[in-house]
Short mmCIF file of C-alpha atoms in Angstrom, two decimals:
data_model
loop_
_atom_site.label_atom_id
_atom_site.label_comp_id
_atom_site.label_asym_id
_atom_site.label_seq_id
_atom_site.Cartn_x
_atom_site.Cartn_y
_atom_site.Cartn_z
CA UNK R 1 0.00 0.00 0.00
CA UNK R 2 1.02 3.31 -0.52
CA UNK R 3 0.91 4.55 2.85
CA UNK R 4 -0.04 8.29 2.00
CA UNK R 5 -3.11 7.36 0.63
CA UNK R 6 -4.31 5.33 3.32
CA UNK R 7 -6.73 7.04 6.24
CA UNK R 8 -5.45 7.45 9.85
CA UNK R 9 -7.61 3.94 10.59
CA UNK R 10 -6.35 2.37 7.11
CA UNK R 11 -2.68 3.25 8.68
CA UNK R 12 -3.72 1.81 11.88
CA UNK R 13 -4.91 -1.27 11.48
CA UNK R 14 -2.18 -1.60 9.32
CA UNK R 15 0.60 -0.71 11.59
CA UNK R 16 -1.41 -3.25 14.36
CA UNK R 17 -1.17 -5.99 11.56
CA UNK R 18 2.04 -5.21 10.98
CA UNK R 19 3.10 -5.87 14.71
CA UNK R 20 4.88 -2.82 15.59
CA UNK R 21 5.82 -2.67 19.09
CA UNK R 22 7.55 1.05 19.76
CA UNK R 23 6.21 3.31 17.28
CA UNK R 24 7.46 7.05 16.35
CA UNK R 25 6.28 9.90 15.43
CA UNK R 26 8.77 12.85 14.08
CA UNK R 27 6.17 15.32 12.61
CA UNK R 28 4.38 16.55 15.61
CA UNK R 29 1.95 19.49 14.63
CA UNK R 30 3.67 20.04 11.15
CA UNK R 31 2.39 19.99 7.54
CA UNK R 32 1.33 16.46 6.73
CA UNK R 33 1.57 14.93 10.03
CA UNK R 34 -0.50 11.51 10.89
CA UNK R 35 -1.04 11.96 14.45
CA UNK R 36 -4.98 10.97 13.66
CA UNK R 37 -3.38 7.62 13.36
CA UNK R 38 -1.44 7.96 16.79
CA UNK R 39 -4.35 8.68 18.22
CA UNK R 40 -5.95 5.58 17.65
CA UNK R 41 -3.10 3.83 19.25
CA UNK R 42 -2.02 1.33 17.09
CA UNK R 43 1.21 0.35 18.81
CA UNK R 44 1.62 -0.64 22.50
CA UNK R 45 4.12 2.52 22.98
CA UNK R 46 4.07 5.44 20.80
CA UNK R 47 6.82 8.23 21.48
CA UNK R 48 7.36 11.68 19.54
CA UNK R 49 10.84 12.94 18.33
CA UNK R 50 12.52 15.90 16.96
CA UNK R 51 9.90 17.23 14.47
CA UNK R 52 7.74 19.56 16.51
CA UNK R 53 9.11 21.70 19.66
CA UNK R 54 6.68 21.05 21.97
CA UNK R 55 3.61 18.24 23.18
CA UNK R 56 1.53 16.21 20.54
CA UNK R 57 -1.15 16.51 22.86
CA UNK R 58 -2.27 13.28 23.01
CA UNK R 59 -3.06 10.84 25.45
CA UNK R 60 -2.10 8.29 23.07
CA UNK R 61 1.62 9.25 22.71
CA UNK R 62 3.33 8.11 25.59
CA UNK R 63 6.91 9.44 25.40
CA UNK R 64 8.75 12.82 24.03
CA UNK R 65 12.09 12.41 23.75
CA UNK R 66 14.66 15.60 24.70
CA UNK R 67 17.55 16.19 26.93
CA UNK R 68 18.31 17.73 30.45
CA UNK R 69 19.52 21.24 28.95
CA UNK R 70 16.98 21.89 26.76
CA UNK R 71 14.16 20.35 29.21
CA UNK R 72 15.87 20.67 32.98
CA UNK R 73 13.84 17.93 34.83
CA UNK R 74 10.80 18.83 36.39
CA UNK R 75 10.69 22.17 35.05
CA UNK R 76 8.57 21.66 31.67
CA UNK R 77 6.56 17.88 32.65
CA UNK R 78 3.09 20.06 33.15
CA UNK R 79 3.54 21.23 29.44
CA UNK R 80 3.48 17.36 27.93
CA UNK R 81 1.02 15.18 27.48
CA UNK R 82 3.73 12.14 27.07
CA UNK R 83 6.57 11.55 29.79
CA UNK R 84 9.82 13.23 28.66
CA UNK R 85 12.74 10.87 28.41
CA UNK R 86 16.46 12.57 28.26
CA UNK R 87 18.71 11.46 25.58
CA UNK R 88 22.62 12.44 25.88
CA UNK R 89 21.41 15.10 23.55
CA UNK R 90 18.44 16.32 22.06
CA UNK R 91 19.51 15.32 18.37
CA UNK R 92 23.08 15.22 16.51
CA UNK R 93 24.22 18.06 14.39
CA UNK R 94 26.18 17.34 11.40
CA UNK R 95 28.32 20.31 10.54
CA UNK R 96 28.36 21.35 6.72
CA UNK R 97 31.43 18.90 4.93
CA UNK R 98 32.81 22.58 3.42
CA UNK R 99 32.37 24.57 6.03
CA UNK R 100 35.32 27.73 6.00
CA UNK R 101 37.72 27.55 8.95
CA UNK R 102 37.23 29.34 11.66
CA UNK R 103 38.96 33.07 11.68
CA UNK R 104 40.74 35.31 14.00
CA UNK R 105 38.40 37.41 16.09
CA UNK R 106 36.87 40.50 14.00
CA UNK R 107 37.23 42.66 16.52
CA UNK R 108 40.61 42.80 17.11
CA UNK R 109 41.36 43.60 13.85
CA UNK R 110 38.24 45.79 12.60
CA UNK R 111 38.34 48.46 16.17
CA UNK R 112 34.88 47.47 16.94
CA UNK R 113 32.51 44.80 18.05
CA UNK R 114 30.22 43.63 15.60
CA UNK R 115 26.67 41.46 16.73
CA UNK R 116 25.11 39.35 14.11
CA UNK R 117 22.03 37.11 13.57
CA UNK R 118 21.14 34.64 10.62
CA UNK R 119 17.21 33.72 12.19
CA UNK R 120 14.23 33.96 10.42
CA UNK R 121 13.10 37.63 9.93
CA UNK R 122 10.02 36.70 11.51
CA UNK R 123 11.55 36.47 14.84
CA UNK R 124 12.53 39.98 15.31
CA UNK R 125 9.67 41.21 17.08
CA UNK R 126 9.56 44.25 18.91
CA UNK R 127 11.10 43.15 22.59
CA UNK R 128 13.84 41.09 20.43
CA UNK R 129 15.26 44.77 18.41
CA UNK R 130 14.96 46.63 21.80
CA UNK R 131 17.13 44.36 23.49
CA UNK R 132 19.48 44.47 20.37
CA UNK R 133 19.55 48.00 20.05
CA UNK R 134 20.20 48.11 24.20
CA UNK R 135 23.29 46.24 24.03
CA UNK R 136 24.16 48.08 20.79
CA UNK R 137 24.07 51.49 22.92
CA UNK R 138 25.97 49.99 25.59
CA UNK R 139 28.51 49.19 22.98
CA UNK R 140 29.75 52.23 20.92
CA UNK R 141 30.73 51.68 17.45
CA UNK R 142 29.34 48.59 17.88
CA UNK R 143 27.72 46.69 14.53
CA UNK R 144 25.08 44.24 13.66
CA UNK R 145 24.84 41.82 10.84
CA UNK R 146 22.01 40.87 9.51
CA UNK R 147 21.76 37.73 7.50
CA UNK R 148 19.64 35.29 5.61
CA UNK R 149 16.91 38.18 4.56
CA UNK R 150 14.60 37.83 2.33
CA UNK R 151 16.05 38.75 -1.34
CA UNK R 152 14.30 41.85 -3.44
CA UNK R 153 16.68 44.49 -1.47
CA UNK R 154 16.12 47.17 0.90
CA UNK R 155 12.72 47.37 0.82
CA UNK R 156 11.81 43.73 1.75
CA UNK R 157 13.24 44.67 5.59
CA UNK R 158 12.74 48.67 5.63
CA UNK R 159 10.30 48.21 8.55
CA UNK R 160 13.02 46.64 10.13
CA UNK R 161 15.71 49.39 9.88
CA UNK R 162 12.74 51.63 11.00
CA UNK R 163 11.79 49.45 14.23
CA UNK R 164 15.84 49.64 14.76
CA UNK R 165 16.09 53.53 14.14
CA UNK R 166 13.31 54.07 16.33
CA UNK R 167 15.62 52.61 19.21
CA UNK R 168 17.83 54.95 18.26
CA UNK R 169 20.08 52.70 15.91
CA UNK R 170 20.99 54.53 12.78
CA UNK R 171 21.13 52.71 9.53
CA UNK R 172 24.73 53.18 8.76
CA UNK R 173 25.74 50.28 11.98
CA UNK R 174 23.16 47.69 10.20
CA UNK R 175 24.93 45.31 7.60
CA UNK R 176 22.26 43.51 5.70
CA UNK R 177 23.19 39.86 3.73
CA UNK R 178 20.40 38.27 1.79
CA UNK R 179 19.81 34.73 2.20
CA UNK R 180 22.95 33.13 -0.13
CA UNK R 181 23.87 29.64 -0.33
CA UNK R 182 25.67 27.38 3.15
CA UNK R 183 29.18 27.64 1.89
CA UNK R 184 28.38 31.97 1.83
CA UNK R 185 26.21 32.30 4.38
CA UNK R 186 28.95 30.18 6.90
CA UNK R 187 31.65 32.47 5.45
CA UNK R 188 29.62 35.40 6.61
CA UNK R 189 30.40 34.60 10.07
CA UNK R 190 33.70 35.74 10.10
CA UNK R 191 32.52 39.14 10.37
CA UNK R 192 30.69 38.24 13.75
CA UNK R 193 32.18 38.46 17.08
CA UNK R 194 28.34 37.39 18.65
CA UNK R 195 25.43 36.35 18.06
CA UNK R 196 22.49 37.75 19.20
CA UNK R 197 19.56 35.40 19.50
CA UNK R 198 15.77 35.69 19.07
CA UNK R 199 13.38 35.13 22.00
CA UNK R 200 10.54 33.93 22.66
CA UNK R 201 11.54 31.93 19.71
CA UNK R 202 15.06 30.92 19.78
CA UNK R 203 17.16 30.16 16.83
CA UNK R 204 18.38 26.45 16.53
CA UNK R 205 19.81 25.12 13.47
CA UNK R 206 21.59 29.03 13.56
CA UNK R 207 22.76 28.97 16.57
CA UNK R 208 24.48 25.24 15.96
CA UNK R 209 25.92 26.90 12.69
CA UNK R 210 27.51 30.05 14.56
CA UNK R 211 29.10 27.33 17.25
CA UNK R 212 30.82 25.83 14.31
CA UNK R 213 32.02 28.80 12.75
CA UNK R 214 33.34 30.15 16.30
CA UNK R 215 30.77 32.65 17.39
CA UNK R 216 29.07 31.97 20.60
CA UNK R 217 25.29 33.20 20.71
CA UNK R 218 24.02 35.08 23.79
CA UNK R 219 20.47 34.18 24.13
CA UNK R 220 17.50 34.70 26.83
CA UNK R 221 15.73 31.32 27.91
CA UNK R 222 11.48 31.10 28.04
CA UNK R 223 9.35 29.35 29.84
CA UNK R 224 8.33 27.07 26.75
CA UNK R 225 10.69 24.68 25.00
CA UNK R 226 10.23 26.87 22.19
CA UNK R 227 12.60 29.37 24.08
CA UNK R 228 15.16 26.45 25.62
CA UNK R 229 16.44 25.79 21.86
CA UNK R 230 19.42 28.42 22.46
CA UNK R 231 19.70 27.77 26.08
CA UNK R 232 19.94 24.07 25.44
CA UNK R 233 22.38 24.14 22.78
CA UNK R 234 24.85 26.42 25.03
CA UNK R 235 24.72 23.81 27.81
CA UNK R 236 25.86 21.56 25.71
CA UNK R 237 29.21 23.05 24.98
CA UNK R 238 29.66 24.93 28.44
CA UNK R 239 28.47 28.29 27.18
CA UNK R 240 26.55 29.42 30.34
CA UNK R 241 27.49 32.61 30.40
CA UNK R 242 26.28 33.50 27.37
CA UNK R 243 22.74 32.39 28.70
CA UNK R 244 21.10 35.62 30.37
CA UNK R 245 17.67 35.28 32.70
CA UNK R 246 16.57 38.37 31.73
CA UNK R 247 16.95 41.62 29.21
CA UNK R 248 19.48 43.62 31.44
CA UNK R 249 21.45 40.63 31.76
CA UNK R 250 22.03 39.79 28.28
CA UNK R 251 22.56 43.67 27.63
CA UNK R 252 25.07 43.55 30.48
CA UNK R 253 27.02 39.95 29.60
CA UNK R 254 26.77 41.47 26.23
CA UNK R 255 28.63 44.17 26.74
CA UNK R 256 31.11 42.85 29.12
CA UNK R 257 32.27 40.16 26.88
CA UNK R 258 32.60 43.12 24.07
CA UNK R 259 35.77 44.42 27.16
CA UNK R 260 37.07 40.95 27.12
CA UNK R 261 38.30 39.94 23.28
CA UNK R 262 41.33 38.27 23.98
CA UNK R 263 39.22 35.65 26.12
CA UNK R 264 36.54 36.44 23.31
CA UNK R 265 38.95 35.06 20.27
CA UNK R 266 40.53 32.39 22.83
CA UNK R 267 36.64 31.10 23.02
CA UNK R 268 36.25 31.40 19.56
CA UNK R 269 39.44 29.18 18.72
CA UNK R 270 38.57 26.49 20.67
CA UNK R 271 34.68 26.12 19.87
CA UNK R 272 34.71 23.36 17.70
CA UNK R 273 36.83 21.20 19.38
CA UNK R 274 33.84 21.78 22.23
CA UNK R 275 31.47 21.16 19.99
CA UNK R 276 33.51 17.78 19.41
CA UNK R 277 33.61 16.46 22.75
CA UNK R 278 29.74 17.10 23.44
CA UNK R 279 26.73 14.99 23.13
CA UNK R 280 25.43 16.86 20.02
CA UNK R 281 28.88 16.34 18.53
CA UNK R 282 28.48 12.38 18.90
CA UNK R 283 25.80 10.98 16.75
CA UNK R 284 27.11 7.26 18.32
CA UNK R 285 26.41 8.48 21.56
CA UNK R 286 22.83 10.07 20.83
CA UNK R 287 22.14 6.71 19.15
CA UNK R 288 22.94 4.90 22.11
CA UNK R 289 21.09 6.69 24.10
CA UNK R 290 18.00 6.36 21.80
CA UNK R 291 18.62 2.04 21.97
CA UNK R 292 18.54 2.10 25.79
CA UNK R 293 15.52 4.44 25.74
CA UNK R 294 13.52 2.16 23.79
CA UNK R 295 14.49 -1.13 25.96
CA UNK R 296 13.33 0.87 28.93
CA UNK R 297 10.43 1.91 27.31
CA UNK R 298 9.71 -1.75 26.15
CA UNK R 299 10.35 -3.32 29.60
CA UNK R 300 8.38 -1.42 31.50
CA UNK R 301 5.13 -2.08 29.03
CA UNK R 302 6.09 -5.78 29.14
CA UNK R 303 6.02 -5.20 33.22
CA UNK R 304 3.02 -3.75 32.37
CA UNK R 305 4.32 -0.29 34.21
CA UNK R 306 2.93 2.54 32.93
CA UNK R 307 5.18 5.29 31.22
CA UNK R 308 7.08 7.83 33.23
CA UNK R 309 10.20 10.04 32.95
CA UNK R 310 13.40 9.06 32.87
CA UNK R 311 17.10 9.51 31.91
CA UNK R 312 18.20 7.07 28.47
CA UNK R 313 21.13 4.82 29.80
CA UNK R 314 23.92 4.46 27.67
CA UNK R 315 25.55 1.21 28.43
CA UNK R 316 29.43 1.52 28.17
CA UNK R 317 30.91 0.87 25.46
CA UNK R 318 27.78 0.98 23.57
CA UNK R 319 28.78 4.52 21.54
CA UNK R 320 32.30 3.15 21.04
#
């Protein structure tokens, strides 16, 4: 059968044929999900991954699967439906094969700092360009790149330099990049000393880009896992300082890392061999973690033990 043409019971009764025992879903609320089909519990333990930041909803769906920095226990539980279960990490990242080395701090060559940020230009509401602006004040000379816009020029982002002119940042320190190909848009970072990330939506896939390429992001955390994405991936690599409760926080750690670029470019050197040593930098280890998951998941159904939360054991040697 071809299963997109089948209906969420069609699916169902297929998958319950089929014997599946652990089933999962990695669509969540997005564009041609099937969690109609979930919901009719099919197999005997159902668990979402990866596809959709936050709860299915579902009674049916027993487990989400995350990590402890981007869902601290007992801090987010009330916002799931399912049980949360902490992998090593959250999901690998694969850096891009022709990536550009990473280069000597900006700064200390160009005289000033210069902020950056490569998210979505839907994320730049109103709070997100005052805090910019803020640190940018609390900065002088400071910069910001802008990258990924849309393409069609100036006027595709003019309300943007407005929003930023009406905090007081003039036109002339705003660097605007339209969205270019990997290979460009990585180079790009080596005219960034930070980057500056969005909230209440964090940046993710950006923010694991910048790590590569040397830059450190300074984000603000939420209160939904929506706004943990930044947070998380910091933890990961030991960034915690660049992880600020609050607006005058990040305007203030902001601004005191822009007084410290020697340890700035020391950072910057040694990012990806961070990146190397951490969960998100070992797809074996993730994997690993996913296999025990699933044993414990199976086990306790077999015990006939309902779900609950807990922390994937790797076995030794199992991510060797």
């Amino acid at each position: 059968h071809n299963v997109d043409t089948l209906t969420s019971l069609e699916l169902a009764q297929k998958i319950r044929a089929d014997g599946i025992d652990i089933l999962i879903d990695l669509s969540g609320h997005t564009s041609g999900n099937r969690l109609e089909t979930f919901a009719h519990k099919p197999a005997p333990v159902q668990v979402s991954w990866i596809g959709y930041p936050g709860t299915t909803g579902l009674e049916s769906m027993d487990y989400y699967l995350c990590d402890r920095f981007l869902l601290p226990p007992g801090q987010f539980d009330t916002q799931f439906t399912e049980k949360l279960v902490r992998l090593p990490a959250n999901a690998p990242f694969q850096p891009h094969a022709k990536a550009p080395p990473i280069n000597a701090l900006p700064a200390l060559q160009a005289g000033h700092v210069t902020f950056g940020s490569f998210n979505r230009i839907n994320k730049f509401n109103r709070n997100v360009i005052a805090a910019w602006a803020r640190l940018m004040h609390a900065v002088p000379g400071s910069r910001m790149v802008l990258g990924s816009m849309p393409h069609g020029g100036e006027s595709q982002y003019a309300s943007l330099i407005t929003k930023f002119a009406e905090e007081g940042i003039e036109r002339e320190r705003l660097d605007f990049h339209e969205r270019a190909g990997l290979t460009a848009y990585l180079a790009l970072h080596h005219r960034v000393d930070i980057c500056l990330d969005t909230f209440p939506y964090n940046g993710g896939t950006t923010t694991l880009h910048s790590i590569w390429m040397g830059v450190p992001t300074l984000t603000i955390p939420g209160d939904t896992m929506t706004g943990r994405v930044g947070a998380g991936i910091l933890g990961h690599v030991g960034l915690d300082d660049f992880v600020a409760p609050d607006v005058d926080a990040f305007v203030a750690r902001g601004a005191a890392w822009a007084q410290r670029l020697p340890e700035l470019a020391a950072l910057r050197a040694g990012l990806r061999d961070r990146f190397a040593q951490s969960a998100i930098g070992q797809p074996a280890l993730i994997a690993a973690g996913v296999e025990g998951a699933l044993r414990t998941m199976w086990q306790r159904w077999c015990a006939g033990l309902p779900a609950e939360s807990f922390d994937a054991q790797v076995t030794q040697g199992d991510h060797a």
